[in-house]
CSV table of N, CA and C in Angstrom, one decimal:
chain,number,residue,atom,x,y,z
A,1,MET,N,-22.2,28.9,1.0
A,1,MET,CA,-21.6,29.0,-0.4
A,1,MET,C,-21.3,30.4,-0.7
A,2,ALA,N,-22.0,31.3,-0.3
A,2,ALA,CA,-21.5,32.8,-0.5
A,2,ALA,C,-20.2,33.1,0.2
A,3,GLN,N,-20.1,32.4,1.4
A,3,GLN,CA,-18.8,32.6,2.1
A,3,GLN,C,-17.6,32.0,1.3
A,4,PHE,N,-17.9,30.9,0.7
A,4,PHE,CA,-16.7,30.3,-0.1
A,4,PHE,C,-16.3,31.3,-1.3
A,5,ASN,N,-17.4,31.9,-1.9
A,5,ASN,CA,-17.1,32.8,-3.0
A,5,ASN,C,-16.3,33.9,-2.5
A,6,TYR,N,-16.5,34.5,-1.4
A,6,TYR,CA,-15.8,35.6,-0.9
A,6,TYR,C,-14.3,35.2,-0.7
A,7,ILE,N,-14.2,34.0,0.0
A,7,ILE,CA,-12.8,33.5,0.2
A,7,ILE,C,-12.1,33.3,-1.1
A,8,TYR,N,-12.8,32.8,-2.1
A,8,TYR,CA,-12.1,32.4,-3.4
A,8,TYR,C,-11.7,33.8,-4.1
A,9,ALA,N,-12.6,34.8,-4.0
A,9,ALA,CA,-12.2,36.2,-4.6
A,9,ALA,C,-11.2,36.8,-3.8
A,10,ASP,N,-10.9,36.7,-2.5
A,10,ASP,CA,-9.9,37.3,-1.8
A,10,ASP,C,-8.6,36.5,-2.0
A,11,SER,N,-8.7,35.3,-2.3
A,11,SER,CA,-7.5,34.5,-2.7
A,11,SER,C,-7.0,34.9,-4.0
A,12,ILE,N,-7.9,35.2,-4.9
A,12,ILE,CA,-7.5,35.6,-6.2
A,12,ILE,C,-6.8,37.0,-6.2
A,13,MET,N,-7.4,37.8,-5.4
A,13,MET,CA,-6.8,39.3,-5.2
A,13,MET,C,-5.4,39.1,-4.6
A,14,LEU,N,-5.3,38.2,-3.6
A,14,LEU,CA,-3.9,38.0,-3.0
A,14,LEU,C,-3.0,37.5,-4.0
A,15,VAL,N,-3.4,36.5,-4.9
A,15,VAL,CA,-2.5,36.1,-5.9
A,15,VAL,C,-2.0,37.2,-6.8
A,16,TYR,N,-2.9,38.1,-7.3
A,16,TYR,CA,-2.6,39.1,-8.1
A,16,TYR,C,-1.6,40.1,-7.5
A,17,LYS,N,-1.9,40.4,-6.2
A,17,LYS,CA,-1.0,41.4,-5.5
A,17,LYS,C,0.3,40.8,-5.4
A,18,ASN,N,0.4,39.4,-5.0
A,18,ASN,CA,1.8,38.7,-4.9
A,18,ASN,C,2.5,38.7,-6.2
A,19,MET,N,1.6,38.7,-7.4
A,19,MET,CA,2.3,38.5,-8.7
A,19,MET,C,3.0,39.9,-9.0
A,20,TYR,N,2.3,41.1,-8.6
A,20,TYR,CA,2.9,42.3,-8.9
A,20,TYR,C,4.1,42.4,-8.0
A,21,ILE,N,4.2,42.0,-6.8
A,21,ILE,CA,5.4,41.9,-6.0
A,21,ILE,C,6.5,41.2,-6.6
A,22,VAL,N,6.2,39.9,-7.1
A,22,VAL,CA,7.2,39.1,-7.7
A,22,VAL,C,7.7,39.7,-9.0
A,23,LEU,N,6.8,40.3,-9.8
A,23,LEU,CA,7.2,41.0,-11.0
A,23,LEU,C,8.2,42.2,-10.8
A,24,PHE,N,7.9,42.8,-9.5
A,24,PHE,CA,8.8,44.0,-9.2
A,24,PHE,C,10.1,43.5,-8.7
A,25,LEU,N,10.1,42.4,-8.0
A,25,LEU,CA,11.5,41.9,-7.5
A,25,LEU,C,12.3,41.3,-8.7
A,26,ILE,N,11.6,40.7,-9.7
A,26,ILE,CA,12.2,40.3,-10.9
A,26,ILE,C,13.0,41.5,-11.7
A,27,MET,N,12.0,42.6,-11.6
A,27,MET,CA,12.5,43.8,-12.3
A,27,MET,C,13.7,44.4,-11.6
A,28,VAL,N,13.8,44.4,-10.3
A,28,VAL,CA,14.9,44.8,-9.5
A,28,VAL,C,16.1,43.9,-9.7
A,29,PHE,N,15.9,42.6,-9.8
A,29,PHE,CA,17.0,41.7,-10.0
A,29,PHE,C,17.6,41.8,-11.4
A,30,MET,N,16.8,42.0,-12.4
A,30,MET,CA,17.2,42.4,-13.7
A,30,MET,C,18.0,43.6,-13.9
A,31,PHE,N,17.6,44.6,-13.1
A,31,PHE,CA,18.3,45.9,-13.1
A,31,PHE,C,19.6,45.8,-12.5
A,32,SER,N,19.8,45.1,-11.5
A,32,SER,CA,21.1,44.8,-10.9
A,32,SER,C,22.0,44.0,-11.9
A,33,ASN,N,21.4,43.2,-12.7
A,33,ASN,CA,22.3,42.5,-13.6
A,33,ASN,C,22.5,43.2,-15.0
A,34,ASN,N,21.4,43.6,-15.5
A,34,ASN,CA,21.4,44.2,-16.9
A,34,ASN,C,20.5,45.4,-16.9
A,35,PRO,N,21.0,46.7,-16.9
A,35,PRO,CA,20.1,47.8,-17.0
A,35,PRO,C,19.2,48.0,-18.3
A,36,ALA,N,19.8,47.5,-19.4
A,36,ALA,CA,19.2,47.6,-20.7
A,36,ALA,C,17.9,46.7,-20.7
A,37,ARG,N,18.0,45.4,-20.1
A,37,ARG,CA,17.0,44.5,-20.0
A,37,ARG,C,15.9,45.0,-19.0
A,38,ALA,N,16.4,45.8,-18.0
A,38,ALA,CA,15.5,46.3,-16.9
A,38,ALA,C,14.5,47.4,-17.5
A,39,SER,N,15.0,48.2,-18.4
A,39,SER,CA,14.2,49.1,-19.1
A,39,SER,C,13.1,48.4,-19.9
A,40,ILE,N,13.4,47.3,-20.5
A,40,ILE,CA,12.4,46.5,-21.3
A,40,ILE,C,11.5,45.9,-20.2
A,41,MET,N,11.9,45.6,-19.0
A,41,MET,CA,10.9,45.0,-18.0
A,41,MET,C,10.0,46.1,-17.5
A,42,THR,N,10.6,47.4,-17.3
A,42,THR,CA,9.7,48.3,-16.9
A,42,THR,C,8.6,48.7,-17.8
A,43,GLN,N,8.9,48.6,-19.2
A,43,GLN,CA,7.9,48.8,-20.1
A,43,GLN,C,6.9,47.6,-20.2
A,44,GLU,N,7.3,46.5,-19.9
A,44,GLU,CA,6.4,45.3,-19.8
A,44,GLU,C,5.5,45.6,-18.6
A,45,MET,N,6.0,46.0,-17.4
A,45,MET,CA,5.2,46.2,-16.2
A,45,MET,C,4.1,47.3,-16.6
A,46,ALA,N,4.6,48.4,-17.3
A,46,ALA,CA,3.6,49.4,-17.5
A,46,ALA,C,2.6,48.9,-18.4
A,47,SER,N,2.8,48.0,-19.4
A,47,SER,CA,1.8,47.5,-20.3
A,47,SER,C,1.0,46.6,-19.5
A,48,ILE,N,1.5,45.8,-18.6
A,48,ILE,CA,0.7,44.8,-17.7
A,48,ILE,C,-0.2,45.6,-16.9
A,49,LYS,N,0.2,46.7,-16.2
A,49,LYS,CA,-0.6,47.4,-15.4
A,49,LYS,C,-1.8,48.2,-16.3
A,50,ARG,N,-1.4,48.5,-17.4
A,50,ARG,CA,-2.5,49.1,-18.4
A,50,ARG,C,-3.6,48.1,-18.6
A,51,SER,N,-3.1,47.0,-19.0
A,51,SER,CA,-4.1,46.0,-19.3
A,51,SER,C,-4.6,45.1,-18.2
A,52,ALA,N,-4.3,45.5,-16.9
A,52,ALA,CA,-4.7,44.8,-15.8
A,52,ALA,C,-6.2,44.7,-15.6
A,53,GLY,N,-6.9,45.8,-16.0
A,53,GLY,CA,-8.4,45.9,-15.8
A,53,GLY,C,-9.2,45.1,-16.9
A,54,LYS,N,-8.5,44.8,-18.0
A,54,LYS,CA,-9.1,44.1,-19.1
A,54,LYS,C,-8.8,42.7,-19.1
A,55,PRO,N,-9.7,41.7,-19.2
A,55,PRO,CA,-9.4,40.3,-19.3
A,55,PRO,C,-8.8,39.9,-20.7
A,56,THR,N,-7.7,39.3,-20.7
A,56,THR,CA,-7.1,39.1,-22.0
A,56,THR,C,-6.7,37.6,-22.0
A,57,ALA,N,-6.4,37.1,-23.2
A,57,ALA,CA,-6.1,35.7,-23.3
A,57,ALA,C,-4.7,35.3,-22.7
A,58,SER,N,-3.8,36.3,-22.6
A,58,SER,CA,-2.5,36.0,-21.9
A,58,SER,C,-2.5,36.0,-20.5
A,59,THR,N,-3.6,36.5,-19.9
A,59,THR,CA,-3.6,36.6,-18.4
A,59,THR,C,-3.8,35.1,-17.9
A,60,GLY,N,-3.0,34.8,-16.9
A,60,GLY,CA,-3.0,33.4,-16.3
A,60,GLY,C,-2.3,32.6,-17.2
């Protein structure tokens, strides 16, 4: 059972890391289309990284 918990935690961390990669790719894609929207995305990314340590209702 403990081994399953470790695998579950690793999968959650993998999902969060991939989510940051996906958000970064979206930010780059927005920047290639609309620089003004990209600046808003960078601000959202900064706020997401600031609140990453705290569990919020909007997470997930």
